Short mmCIF file of C-alpha atoms and ligand atoms in Angstrom, two decimals:
data_model
loop_
_atom_site.label_atom_id
_atom_site.label_comp_id
_atom_site.label_asym_id
_atom_site.label_seq_id
_atom_site.Cartn_x
_atom_site.Cartn_y
_atom_site.Cartn_z
CA UNK A 5 97.81 116.87 112.51
CA UNK A 6 97.85 115.66 108.85
CA UNK A 7 98.79 111.98 108.77
CA UNK A 8 100.10 110.85 106.23
CA UNK A 9 101.27 106.96 104.70
CA UNK A 10 102.59 105.52 101.59
CA UNK A 11 101.56 101.92 100.91
CA UNK A 12 101.30 101.84 97.58
CA UNK A 13 103.72 100.09 96.33
CA UNK A 14 103.87 100.74 92.68
CA UNK A 15 106.35 99.89 90.61
CA UNK A 16 108.85 99.17 92.88
CA UNK A 17 108.67 102.12 95.88
CA UNK A 18 106.23 103.26 98.49
CA UNK A 19 104.26 105.79 97.98
CA UNK A 20 101.16 107.44 99.00
CA UNK A 21 97.73 107.81 97.68
CA UNK A 22 96.91 109.49 94.59
CA UNK A 23 94.25 111.91 96.95
CA UNK A 24 96.93 111.87 100.45
CA UNK A 25 94.13 109.22 101.57
CA UNK A 26 94.43 106.56 104.83
CA UNK A 27 92.50 104.44 106.66
CA UNK A 28 92.66 103.12 110.11
CA UNK A 29 92.30 99.64 110.94
CA UNK A 30 90.87 97.98 114.08
CA UNK A 31 91.93 95.14 115.36
CA UNK A 32 88.63 93.85 116.09
CA UNK A 33 89.14 92.50 119.59
CA UNK A 34 89.03 95.58 121.23
CA UNK A 35 88.88 98.23 118.16
CA UNK A 36 92.57 99.40 119.37
CA UNK A 37 94.76 100.66 116.94
CA UNK A 38 96.51 98.32 114.56
CA UNK A 39 98.00 100.45 111.48
CA UNK A 40 97.29 104.01 109.92
CA UNK A 41 97.25 102.68 105.46
CA UNK A 42 96.73 104.57 102.50
CA UNK A 43 93.60 104.23 100.47
CA UNK A 44 94.27 104.34 97.06
CA UNK A 45 91.25 105.39 94.18
CA UNK A 46 90.81 104.64 90.80
CA UNK A 47 94.38 106.46 89.84
CA UNK A 48 96.91 104.91 92.65
CA UNK A 49 95.23 101.77 90.75
CA UNK A 50 95.71 102.73 87.04
CA UNK A 51 99.34 103.40 87.74
CA UNK A 52 99.98 100.22 89.37
CA UNK A 53 98.52 98.52 86.58
CA UNK A 54 100.54 100.74 83.98
CA UNK A 55 103.59 99.56 86.03
CA UNK A 56 102.79 95.48 86.47
CA UNK A 57 102.09 95.93 82.84
CA UNK A 58 105.47 97.90 81.81
CA UNK A 59 107.82 95.17 83.74
CA UNK A 60 105.54 92.32 82.46
CA UNK A 61 105.95 93.74 78.81
CA UNK A 62 110.16 93.77 79.08
CA UNK A 63 110.28 90.78 80.22
CA UNK A 64 111.97 91.50 83.33
CA UNK A 65 110.15 88.70 84.97
CA UNK A 66 108.61 86.52 82.48
CA UNK A 67 112.34 85.85 81.07
CA UNK A 68 113.91 84.57 83.78
CA UNK A 69 114.31 80.61 83.38
CA UNK A 70 111.76 79.41 85.14
CA UNK A 71 113.88 76.66 87.91
CA UNK A 72 115.56 79.86 88.11
CA UNK A 73 111.94 82.11 90.05
CA UNK A 74 111.53 78.49 91.17
CA UNK A 75 114.32 79.43 93.19
CA UNK A 76 113.39 82.91 93.99
CA UNK A 77 110.30 81.23 95.53
CA UNK A 78 111.88 79.13 98.14
CA UNK A 79 114.25 82.26 99.25
CA UNK A 80 110.32 84.06 100.28
CA UNK A 81 109.14 80.66 101.87
CA UNK A 82 112.82 80.80 103.92
CA UNK A 83 112.47 84.12 104.45
CA UNK A 84 108.46 84.25 105.74
CA UNK A 85 109.49 81.42 108.40
CA UNK A 86 112.78 83.96 109.29
CA UNK A 87 109.52 87.46 109.05
CA UNK A 88 106.77 84.10 110.96
CA UNK A 89 106.42 86.15 113.90
CA UNK A 90 106.15 89.71 112.46
CA UNK A 91 103.96 88.92 110.56
CA UNK A 92 101.52 85.93 112.30
CA UNK A 93 101.17 89.36 114.76
CA UNK A 94 100.19 91.81 112.20
CA UNK A 95 97.91 89.21 110.61
CA UNK A 96 96.06 88.74 113.84
CA UNK A 97 96.10 92.80 115.19
CA UNK A 98 94.44 93.29 111.56
CA UNK A 99 91.49 89.61 111.19
CA UNK A 100 91.97 89.51 115.09
CA UNK A 101 92.44 86.06 115.39
CA UNK A 102 94.33 83.45 117.73
CA UNK A 103 98.27 83.82 117.08
CA UNK A 104 98.40 80.45 117.14
CA UNK A 105 95.58 80.54 114.32
CA UNK A 106 98.16 83.57 112.24
CA UNK A 107 101.37 81.84 113.22
CA UNK A 108 99.31 77.60 111.18
CA UNK A 109 98.37 80.46 107.99
CA UNK A 110 102.06 82.24 108.14
CA UNK A 111 103.35 77.63 107.95
CA UNK A 112 100.87 77.27 104.66
CA UNK A 113 101.95 81.00 103.12
CA UNK A 114 105.33 79.63 103.00
CA UNK A 115 103.97 76.20 102.10
CA UNK A 116 102.48 77.45 99.51
CA UNK A 117 105.53 79.12 98.57
CA UNK A 118 107.15 75.51 98.79
CA UNK A 119 105.25 73.73 96.61
CA UNK A 120 104.92 76.64 93.52
CA UNK A 121 109.04 76.51 94.04
CA UNK A 122 109.28 72.81 92.94
CA UNK A 123 106.59 72.93 89.98
CA UNK A 124 108.08 76.10 88.59
CA UNK A 125 111.22 74.39 87.79
CA UNK A 126 109.00 71.13 86.52
CA UNK A 127 106.88 73.13 83.73
CA UNK A 128 108.83 71.32 80.70
CA UNK A 129 106.22 72.03 77.71
CA UNK A 130 105.18 68.92 75.49
CA UNK A 131 105.89 67.12 72.29
CA UNK A 132 102.94 66.11 70.01
CA UNK A 133 103.00 63.64 68.02
CA UNK A 134 101.46 65.31 64.32
CA UNK A 135 101.14 62.72 62.81
CA UNK A 136 103.62 63.26 60.08
CA UNK A 137 107.24 62.26 60.38
CA UNK A 138 108.36 65.74 58.82
CA UNK A 139 106.18 68.33 61.87
CA UNK A 140 107.52 68.86 64.77
CA UNK A 141 105.07 69.41 67.23
CA UNK A 142 105.09 70.70 71.18
CA UNK A 143 103.23 72.81 73.27
CA UNK A 144 104.88 75.87 75.86
CA UNK A 145 103.95 77.55 78.92
CA UNK A 146 103.81 80.89 78.54
CA UNK A 147 102.84 83.87 81.20
CA UNK A 148 99.62 85.09 80.93
CA UNK A 149 100.86 88.46 81.81
CA UNK A 150 99.29 90.99 84.21
CA UNK A 151 96.92 90.30 86.72
CA UNK A 152 94.23 91.67 88.95
CA UNK A 153 94.71 89.63 92.07
CA UNK A 154 91.76 91.57 95.04
CA UNK A 155 91.41 89.80 98.04
CA UNK A 156 89.06 88.59 101.09
CA UNK A 157 89.69 89.66 104.49
CA UNK A 158 88.81 86.19 106.39
CA UNK A 159 92.33 84.53 105.51
CA UNK A 160 94.20 87.75 104.00
CA UNK A 161 97.77 86.35 103.29
CA UNK A 162 97.32 83.48 102.58
CA UNK A 163 94.38 83.82 100.64
CA UNK A 164 96.96 86.47 98.07
CA UNK A 165 99.64 83.46 98.96
CA UNK A 166 97.38 81.32 96.40
CA UNK A 167 97.04 83.39 93.78
CA UNK A 168 100.94 85.59 94.11
CA UNK A 169 103.39 81.62 94.21
CA UNK A 170 101.55 80.71 91.16
CA UNK A 171 101.43 83.88 89.34
CA UNK A 172 105.52 83.93 89.59
CA UNK A 173 106.41 80.87 89.75
CA UNK A 174 104.01 81.94 85.89
CA UNK A 175 105.96 84.25 85.42
CA UNK A 176 103.28 86.75 85.77
CA UNK A 177 103.39 90.29 87.10
CA UNK A 178 100.40 91.64 89.70
CA UNK A 179 98.63 94.00 91.42
CA UNK A 180 97.32 93.03 94.72
CA UNK A 181 93.79 94.57 95.55
CA UNK A 182 93.69 92.63 100.06
CA UNK A 183 90.76 93.55 101.89
CA UNK A 184 90.16 97.28 102.68
CA UNK A 185 90.29 95.85 106.68
CA UNK A 186 93.15 93.46 106.70
CA UNK A 187 96.19 95.15 104.16
CA UNK A 188 99.01 95.13 106.98
CA UNK A 189 100.51 91.15 105.87
CA UNK A 190 100.29 92.03 101.87
CA UNK A 191 102.54 95.37 102.74
CA UNK A 192 104.95 93.19 104.56
CA UNK A 193 104.41 90.76 101.30
CA UNK A 194 105.86 93.57 99.43
CA UNK A 195 108.74 94.07 101.34
CA UNK A 196 110.10 90.91 101.62
CA UNK A 197 109.80 90.59 97.47
CA UNK A 198 112.21 94.51 97.87
CA UNK A 199 114.09 92.71 100.61
CA UNK A 200 115.25 90.23 97.75
CA UNK A 201 115.56 91.64 95.07
CA UNK A 202 112.36 90.98 93.44
CA UNK A 203 112.22 93.49 89.23
CA UNK A 204 110.94 96.57 90.21
CA UNK A 205 107.45 96.18 88.80
CA UNK A 206 106.83 92.69 89.00
CA UNK A 207 104.50 93.00 92.38
CA UNK A 208 102.61 96.04 93.16
CA UNK A 209 100.29 96.18 95.91
CA UNK A 210 97.75 98.82 95.98
CA UNK A 211 95.60 99.22 99.88
CA UNK A 212 92.29 100.49 99.21
CA UNK A 213 88.31 99.98 98.49
CA UNK A 214 86.92 97.26 96.16
CA UNK A 215 85.01 99.91 94.71
CA UNK A 216 87.84 101.90 93.63
CA UNK A 217 90.78 100.27 94.23
CA UNK A 218 89.27 97.02 92.72
CA UNK A 219 87.43 97.41 90.47
CA UNK A 220 89.91 98.70 87.50
CA UNK A 221 91.49 94.67 87.89
CA UNK A 222 88.21 93.44 86.01
CA UNK A 223 88.26 96.54 83.87
CA UNK A 224 91.34 97.88 82.11
CA UNK A 225 92.18 96.50 78.59
CA UNK A 226 96.44 95.77 80.21
CA UNK A 227 95.28 93.56 82.59
CA UNK A 228 95.57 90.39 80.67
CA UNK A 229 93.53 88.08 83.74
CA UNK A 230 91.64 88.70 87.42
CA UNK A 231 91.46 86.08 90.09
CA UNK A 232 89.78 87.12 93.10
CA UNK A 233 88.71 85.54 95.98
CA UNK A 234 85.55 86.97 98.13
CA UNK A 235 81.56 86.60 98.05
CA UNK A 236 78.91 85.40 95.57
CA UNK A 237 78.09 89.39 95.21
CA UNK A 238 81.37 90.45 94.41
CA UNK A 239 81.17 88.56 92.20
CA UNK A 240 78.99 88.18 89.73
CA UNK A 241 80.01 91.84 89.55
CA UNK A 242 83.64 91.90 88.42
CA UNK A 243 83.23 89.25 86.25
CA UNK A 244 80.22 91.31 84.42
CA UNK A 245 83.33 93.55 85.08
CA UNK A 246 85.93 91.63 83.36
CA UNK A 247 83.83 90.44 80.45
CA UNK A 248 83.81 94.22 78.89
CA UNK A 249 87.63 93.21 78.30
CA UNK A 250 87.76 89.90 77.20
CA UNK A 251 90.54 88.82 80.36
CA UNK A 252 90.61 85.75 81.97
CA UNK A 253 88.51 85.52 85.29
CA UNK A 254 88.63 82.93 87.98
CA UNK A 255 86.12 83.13 91.10
CA UNK A 256 86.52 81.72 94.01
CA UNK A 257 83.70 82.60 96.05
CA UNK A 258 81.68 81.61 99.27
CA UNK A 259 80.00 78.21 100.85
CA UNK A 260 76.97 76.87 102.56
CA UNK A 261 78.98 73.86 102.93
CA UNK A 262 77.00 70.46 104.41
CA UNK A 263 78.98 67.62 107.23
CA UNK A 264 76.73 64.58 106.69
CA UNK A 265 77.31 62.94 109.32
CA UNK A 266 75.29 58.92 109.36
CA UNK A 267 74.26 57.16 112.31
CA UNK A 268 77.31 54.48 111.91
CA UNK A 269 80.42 57.50 112.84
CA UNK A 270 82.80 57.37 115.01
CA UNK A 271 80.32 59.40 117.62
CA UNK A 272 83.06 61.73 119.41
CA UNK A 273 85.34 62.45 116.64
CA UNK A 274 82.50 63.52 114.35
CA UNK A 275 81.12 65.72 116.90
CA UNK A 276 84.40 66.97 118.05
CA UNK A 277 85.05 68.30 113.97
CA UNK A 278 81.67 69.43 113.55
CA UNK A 279 82.32 71.29 115.98
CA UNK A 280 85.96 72.87 114.25
CA UNK A 281 84.09 73.00 111.01
CA UNK A 282 81.15 75.36 112.31
CA UNK A 283 83.10 77.07 114.60
CA UNK A 284 86.57 77.32 113.70
CA UNK A 285 87.10 81.03 113.18
CA UNK A 286 84.33 81.82 114.99
CA UNK A 287 82.72 80.51 110.83
CA UNK A 288 84.73 82.85 109.55
CA UNK A 289 85.56 80.09 107.02
CA UNK A 290 84.29 80.09 103.19
CA UNK A 291 84.91 76.42 103.87
CA UNK A 292 83.24 76.31 107.14
CA UNK A 293 80.48 73.60 108.23
CA UNK A 294 77.39 75.82 108.82
CA UNK A 295 74.65 73.08 107.95
CA UNK A 296 74.96 69.58 109.30
CA UNK A 297 72.80 67.02 107.89
CA UNK A 298 72.47 64.31 110.31
CA UNK A 299 70.60 60.86 110.17
CA UNK A 300 67.64 61.34 111.86
CA UNK A 301 68.60 58.32 114.35
CA UNK A 302 71.44 59.58 116.29
CA UNK A 303 70.34 63.40 115.98
CA UNK A 304 69.22 64.74 119.59
CA UNK A 305 71.86 62.80 121.14
CA UNK A 306 74.99 64.69 118.21
CA UNK A 307 73.39 67.43 118.74
CA UNK A 308 72.94 68.12 122.14
CA UNK A 309 76.57 66.99 122.95
CA UNK A 310 77.44 69.66 120.33
CA UNK A 311 75.09 71.91 122.09
CA UNK A 312 76.89 71.54 124.85
CA UNK A 313 80.31 72.10 123.25
CA UNK A 314 79.53 74.98 121.47
CA UNK A 315 78.11 76.78 125.12
CA UNK A 316 82.61 76.29 126.02
CA UNK A 317 84.09 77.24 124.08
CA UNK A 318 85.85 80.39 125.14
CA UNK A 319 85.86 84.06 122.93
CA UNK A 320 88.48 86.16 123.68
CA UNK A 321 91.27 88.25 121.82
CA UNK A 322 94.43 87.36 119.95
CA UNK A 323 97.35 87.09 122.82
CA UNK A 324 94.33 86.15 125.11
CA UNK A 325 96.11 82.38 126.07
CA UNK A 326 92.82 81.11 127.10
CA UNK A 327 90.32 82.14 124.27
CA UNK A 328 89.42 79.04 121.93
CA UNK A 329 87.95 81.51 119.38
CA UNK A 330 87.92 85.37 118.06
CA UNK A 331 85.29 87.52 117.47
CA UNK A 332 83.67 88.69 114.61
CA UNK A 333 85.49 91.53 111.40
CA UNK A 334 83.47 94.05 112.39
CA UNK A 335 80.07 95.65 114.07
CA UNK A 336 78.55 95.77 110.14
CA UNK A 337 79.65 91.94 110.05
CA UNK A 338 77.89 90.61 113.44
CA UNK A 339 75.32 93.03 112.67
CA UNK A 340 74.37 90.31 109.55
CA UNK A 341 74.76 87.74 111.62
CA UNK A 342 73.03 88.56 113.78
CA UNK A 343 70.27 89.64 111.68
CA UNK A 344 70.58 86.34 109.84
CA UNK A 345 70.56 84.35 113.39
CA UNK A 346 66.97 86.64 113.83
CA UNK A 347 65.38 86.34 110.51
CA UNK A 348 66.25 82.44 110.54
CA UNK A 349 64.24 82.54 113.78
CA UNK A 350 60.58 84.23 112.59
CA UNK A 351 60.93 81.49 109.73
CA UNK A 352 60.33 79.34 112.24
CA UNK A 353 63.67 77.52 112.99
CA UNK A 354 64.79 76.46 116.93
CA UNK A 355 67.68 78.32 118.83
CA UNK A 356 69.56 76.02 120.89
CA UNK A 357 72.50 78.46 121.68
CA UNK A 358 73.95 81.30 121.01
CA UNK A 359 72.04 83.95 118.88
CA UNK A 360 73.77 87.10 120.56
CA UNK A 361 77.03 88.44 121.31
CA UNK A 362 78.60 87.33 124.68
CA UNK A 363 78.61 90.21 127.80
CA UNK A 364 81.05 90.91 129.71
CA UNK A 365 83.59 94.00 130.47
CA UNK A 366 86.72 91.29 127.78
CA UNK A 367 84.24 92.00 125.34
CA UNK A 368 83.38 95.61 125.18
CA UNK A 369 85.22 97.25 121.51
CA UNK A 370 85.63 93.47 119.84
CA UNK A 371 82.79 92.43 117.88
CA UNK A 372 81.71 88.50 120.05
CA UNK A 373 78.99 86.82 118.57
CA UNK A 374 78.29 83.39 120.58
CA UNK A 375 78.73 79.86 118.41
CA UNK A 376 74.88 79.33 117.56
CA UNK A 377 73.10 76.32 116.75
CA UNK A 378 69.89 76.13 115.16
CA UNK A 379 67.59 72.89 114.73
CA UNK A 380 63.97 72.56 113.13
CA UNK A 381 65.53 74.18 110.35
CA UNK A 382 64.38 73.15 106.82
CA UNK A 383 66.00 73.04 103.06
CA UNK A 384 64.23 76.40 101.88
CA UNK A 385 64.33 78.96 104.12
CA UNK A 386 66.67 81.07 104.32
CA UNK A 387 69.40 79.96 107.10
CA UNK A 388 69.62 76.92 105.82
CA UNK A 389 70.24 78.94 101.82
CA UNK A 390 72.24 82.07 102.28
CA UNK A 391 76.16 81.59 103.65
CA UNK A 392 76.25 83.52 107.02
CA UNK A 393 79.96 83.16 107.45
CA UNK A 394 80.18 83.96 110.70
CA UNK A 395 79.26 81.14 114.34
CA UNK A 396 75.91 79.62 112.48
CA UNK A 397 75.61 76.09 112.44
CA UNK A 398 71.77 74.80 111.34
CA UNK A 399 70.79 71.41 111.81
CA UNK A 400 68.76 68.87 108.68
CA UNK A 401 67.74 65.00 108.92
CA UNK A 402 68.01 62.88 107.00
CA UNK A 403 66.68 58.79 106.73
CA UNK A 404 69.25 57.30 104.22
CA UNK A 405 71.96 57.62 101.70
CA UNK A 406 70.14 59.05 98.87
CA UNK A 407 68.48 61.81 101.11
CA UNK A 408 71.67 62.50 102.36
CA UNK A 409 73.06 63.51 98.87
CA UNK A 410 70.06 65.39 98.02
CA UNK A 411 69.74 66.96 100.98
CA UNK A 412 73.82 68.05 101.10
CA UNK A 413 73.99 69.27 97.30
CA UNK A 414 70.82 71.07 97.50
CA UNK A 415 72.20 73.74 97.33
CA UNK A 416 73.32 76.85 94.68
CA UNK A 417 77.34 76.15 96.15
CA UNK A 418 79.88 73.54 95.67
CA UNK A 419 82.48 74.25 98.06
CA UNK A 420 83.48 71.79 100.32
CA UNK A 421 81.19 68.60 102.57
CA UNK A 422 82.22 66.09 104.81
CA UNK A 423 81.14 62.54 104.54
CA UNK A 424 81.04 60.84 108.38
CA UNK A 425 80.51 56.77 108.62
CA UNK A 426 83.08 54.10 109.19
CA UNK A 427 81.52 52.03 106.28
CA UNK A 428 84.73 52.65 103.70
CA UNK A 429 82.07 52.22 101.06
CA UNK A 430 79.42 54.19 101.57
CA UNK A 431 81.93 56.81 102.51
CA UNK A 432 83.31 56.36 99.12
CA UNK A 433 80.07 56.27 97.50
CA UNK A 434 77.93 59.12 99.12
CA UNK A 435 81.48 61.14 98.19
CA UNK A 436 81.69 60.53 94.33
CA UNK A 437 77.69 61.42 94.86
CA UNK A 438 78.90 65.78 96.41
CA UNK A 439 78.44 68.29 93.77
CA UNK A 440 80.78 70.37 96.10
CA UNK A 441 84.88 70.97 95.10
CA UNK A 442 86.46 68.91 98.16
CA UNK A 443 84.74 66.18 99.96
CA UNK A 444 86.96 65.39 103.29
CA UNK A 445 85.81 61.97 104.75
CA UNK A 446 86.08 61.51 108.26
CA UNK A 447 87.98 64.64 108.75
CA UNK A 448 87.12 68.34 108.88
CA UNK A 449 88.94 71.76 107.16
CA UNK A 450 91.96 69.97 105.55
CA UNK A 451 93.57 72.43 102.71
CA UNK A 452 97.01 71.00 100.86
CA UNK A 453 99.05 73.05 98.23
CA UNK A 454 99.19 70.63 96.53
CA UNK A 455 95.53 69.34 96.54
CA UNK A 456 93.19 71.73 94.08
CA UNK A 457 90.88 73.40 95.82
CA UNK A 458 87.77 75.87 94.08
CA UNK A 459 84.12 75.19 93.85
CA UNK A 460 81.20 73.74 92.13
CA UNK A 461 78.36 75.62 90.68
CA UNK A 462 78.35 79.13 91.62
CA UNK A 463 81.12 79.32 94.59
CA UNK A 464 83.19 79.73 91.86
CA UNK A 465 85.42 79.18 88.15
CA UNK A 466 88.59 77.92 88.52
CA UNK A 467 91.40 75.98 90.50
CA UNK A 468 94.00 77.38 92.92
CA UNK A 469 96.13 75.37 94.55
CA UNK A 470 97.38 72.16 92.93
CA UNK A 471 99.14 72.18 88.63
CA UNK A 472 95.81 73.10 87.69
CA UNK A 473 96.72 76.55 90.17
CA UNK A 474 99.53 76.53 87.96
CA UNK A 475 97.84 76.72 85.21
CA UNK A 476 95.46 79.44 85.04
CA UNK A 477 98.44 81.49 85.16
CA UNK A 478 99.92 80.25 82.52
CA UNK A 479 98.86 79.83 78.66
CA UNK A 480 99.31 76.84 76.67
CA UNK A 481 100.50 78.03 73.02
CA UNK A 482 100.81 75.25 70.28
CA UNK A 483 104.58 75.44 68.00
CA UNK A 484 104.45 73.98 65.17
CA UNK A 485 106.85 73.91 62.51
CA UNK A 486 106.92 71.14 59.03
CA UNK A 487 110.80 70.31 58.57
CA UNK A 488 109.87 69.97 54.74
CA UNK A 489 108.10 72.24 53.73
CA UNK A 490 104.89 71.34 50.42
CA UNK A 491 103.43 72.51 48.24
CA UNK A 492 99.84 71.84 48.68
CA UNK A 493 98.58 72.70 45.52
CA UNK A 494 94.72 72.96 47.95
CA UNK A 495 94.48 76.89 44.62
CA UNK A 496 95.99 76.15 41.69
CA UNK A 497 98.08 77.99 39.70
CA UNK A 498 95.53 79.38 36.66
CA UNK A 499 98.68 81.61 35.41
CA UNK A 500 99.83 78.10 34.44
CA UNK A 501 97.46 76.44 33.25
CA UNK A 502 97.79 77.51 29.23
N1 NAD B 16 86.59 80.20 98.09
C1 NAD B 16 87.51 80.70 98.62
O1 NAD B 16 88.23 79.93 98.97
C2 NAD B 16 86.66 81.50 99.63
C3 NAD B 16 88.11 82.25 100.50
C4 NAD B 16 88.20 83.30 101.58
C5 NAD B 16 86.20 83.58 101.53
N2 NAD B 16 86.19 83.15 100.35
C6 NAD B 16 84.65 83.64 100.25
O2 NAD B 16 84.87 85.00 100.68
C7 NAD B 16 84.15 85.97 101.48
C8 NAD B 16 84.33 86.81 102.64
O3 NAD B 16 84.70 87.58 102.35
P1 NAD B 16 84.47 89.43 102.22
O4 NAD B 16 83.88 89.54 102.75
O5 NAD B 16 86.27 90.31 102.07
O6 NAD B 16 84.27 89.70 100.15
P2 NAD B 16 83.73 90.59 99.23
O7 NAD B 16 83.03 90.39 98.34
O8 NAD B 16 83.14 91.97 100.45
O9 NAD B 16 85.61 91.45 99.05
C9 NAD B 16 86.49 90.74 99.09
C10 NAD B 16 87.50 91.98 98.32
O10 NAD B 16 86.52 92.82 96.40
C11 NAD B 16 87.28 93.63 97.29
N3 NAD B 16 85.69 94.48 96.57
C12 NAD B 16 84.95 94.69 96.20
N4 NAD B 16 83.99 94.92 95.19
C13 NAD B 16 84.68 95.24 94.29
C14 NAD B 16 84.42 95.59 92.84
N5 NAD B 16 83.45 96.01 93.12
N6 NAD B 16 85.73 95.32 92.15
C15 NAD B 16 86.38 94.60 92.41
N7 NAD B 16 87.59 94.30 93.69
C16 NAD B 16 85.93 94.06 94.76
C17 NAD B 16 87.23 93.59 98.72
O11 NAD B 16 87.46 95.13 98.14
C18 NAD B 16 88.24 93.02 99.05
O12 NAD B 16 89.28 92.63 99.03
C19 NAD B 16 83.26 84.74 102.20
O13 NAD B 16 81.76 84.89 100.68
C20 NAD B 16 84.20 83.96 102.16
O14 NAD B 16 82.89 82.30 101.25
C21 NAD B 16 86.22 82.56 99.72
C1 BTL B 17 90.88 78.26 101.36
N1 BTL B 17 90.69 78.34 103.27
C2 BTL B 17 90.17 77.63 104.39
C3 BTL B 17 91.51 78.75 103.66
C4 BTL B 17 89.80 79.56 103.47
C5 BTL B 17 89.15 79.90 103.09
O1 BTL B 17 88.33 80.78 103.71
#
């Protein structure tokens, strides 16, 4: 029997891939079939871009008054809450993450639409004083145009929402290319936008692999902006491809995030949050606290306790009520994480716990990996430099505040980091010196739709969320009107000289 799927959403209609190809999505927790989707290629992406271009140029969405666009986004948020369970289930089946985490993700998605819905109506532009009473000068914010949105597999709908909501609030049209591993909630989201009556061509979806379905979004001259969340090497390729048409580029890339613990920190809270920071979603989090940087005087006690707690973490699938974290996304990814740990050990790191897949029938068919702690590491070793994107934390120590800062900043990345201390002055001093886009003091992981998110250094370009997150999808235009035009006399009218 030939299989079919029509999961490409182009110009308001559901279509199969032009090639007829499909992909089977399997639950990483047990290998069971989760979904069958269309496998788009370049031709499909080209049609989606053409639809988004035509919709933008027709003004069908960009000419809708901003407060009305905002009201639409608020309806999206409300409807997402209605459909929360269905969305969360689809997210868990694609990613293997626990249902409780997927439900939180869906709440965060709804909160993002709420935030940009409210912000859309508050964008009124700005009057500029030109220093001349005869001049009326103002700044207006217009939509950038057609946006290519490319997203990863770890927080599939949340990362898409951080792009879709501001793009729609600004009046843009878009083509979304979710990770080929986790397309299901993007499909559900397009159905929701269609149900709520978004005009055809404003939102378009291509499900398929990056090199074929994704690449045209950075190369095509009809795309005005490409916003990408994913790995550093892919980000470099996208930036290079986008340069050919000088389109706007926003990049949200990886991190190698330091979690700095001073001796005067609340010990139990710091240990518990170091565990969360490193092992939530099995470390498949861009901002994971993968580098524990701990003051020498408490390091032994701190790491012993962290090892004890890590060994207690219960692994399991989305519907296992006992589970505290889930599998890695794929066999290939687990192999990559394991090779990374092995390389660290070869370079001299000491394996304190983990370093292998768990054994037992319960884990058969899934891609689980034990929470892993490596100490005796040095700055410059590959496990300290490269992103693992798995449940692996390394331990470095320091004796002075300066050394803590230097160690925490010793990375090409700069996404996030944390400082643990009960000395308020030290907390602010260190937070101020860390070269990372988000710094938590005595906490780990929270993010807010109203607070900018993004990276210093090679963690990216631009910001998502907050008012800057909307500005990424806007062009500022200066309109200057002289209400009393005068002859400038700059160039003489030589015909009048005789
Ligand atoms: N900074 C952040 O907020 C943030 C958030 C989530 C994930 N991440 C990062 O994402 C990475 C993990 O995600 P991943 O493995 O899906 O990343 P990835 O770079 O492999 O893929 C991301 C997306 O890019 C697409 N893609 C691949 N090659 C492409 C190409 N040539 N042209 C266009 N699109 C292409 C993929 O199909 C996928 O949709 C980690 O490095 C993580 O730190 C960052
Ligand atoms: C940005 N965040 C934390 C939601 C997901 C990072 O992988």
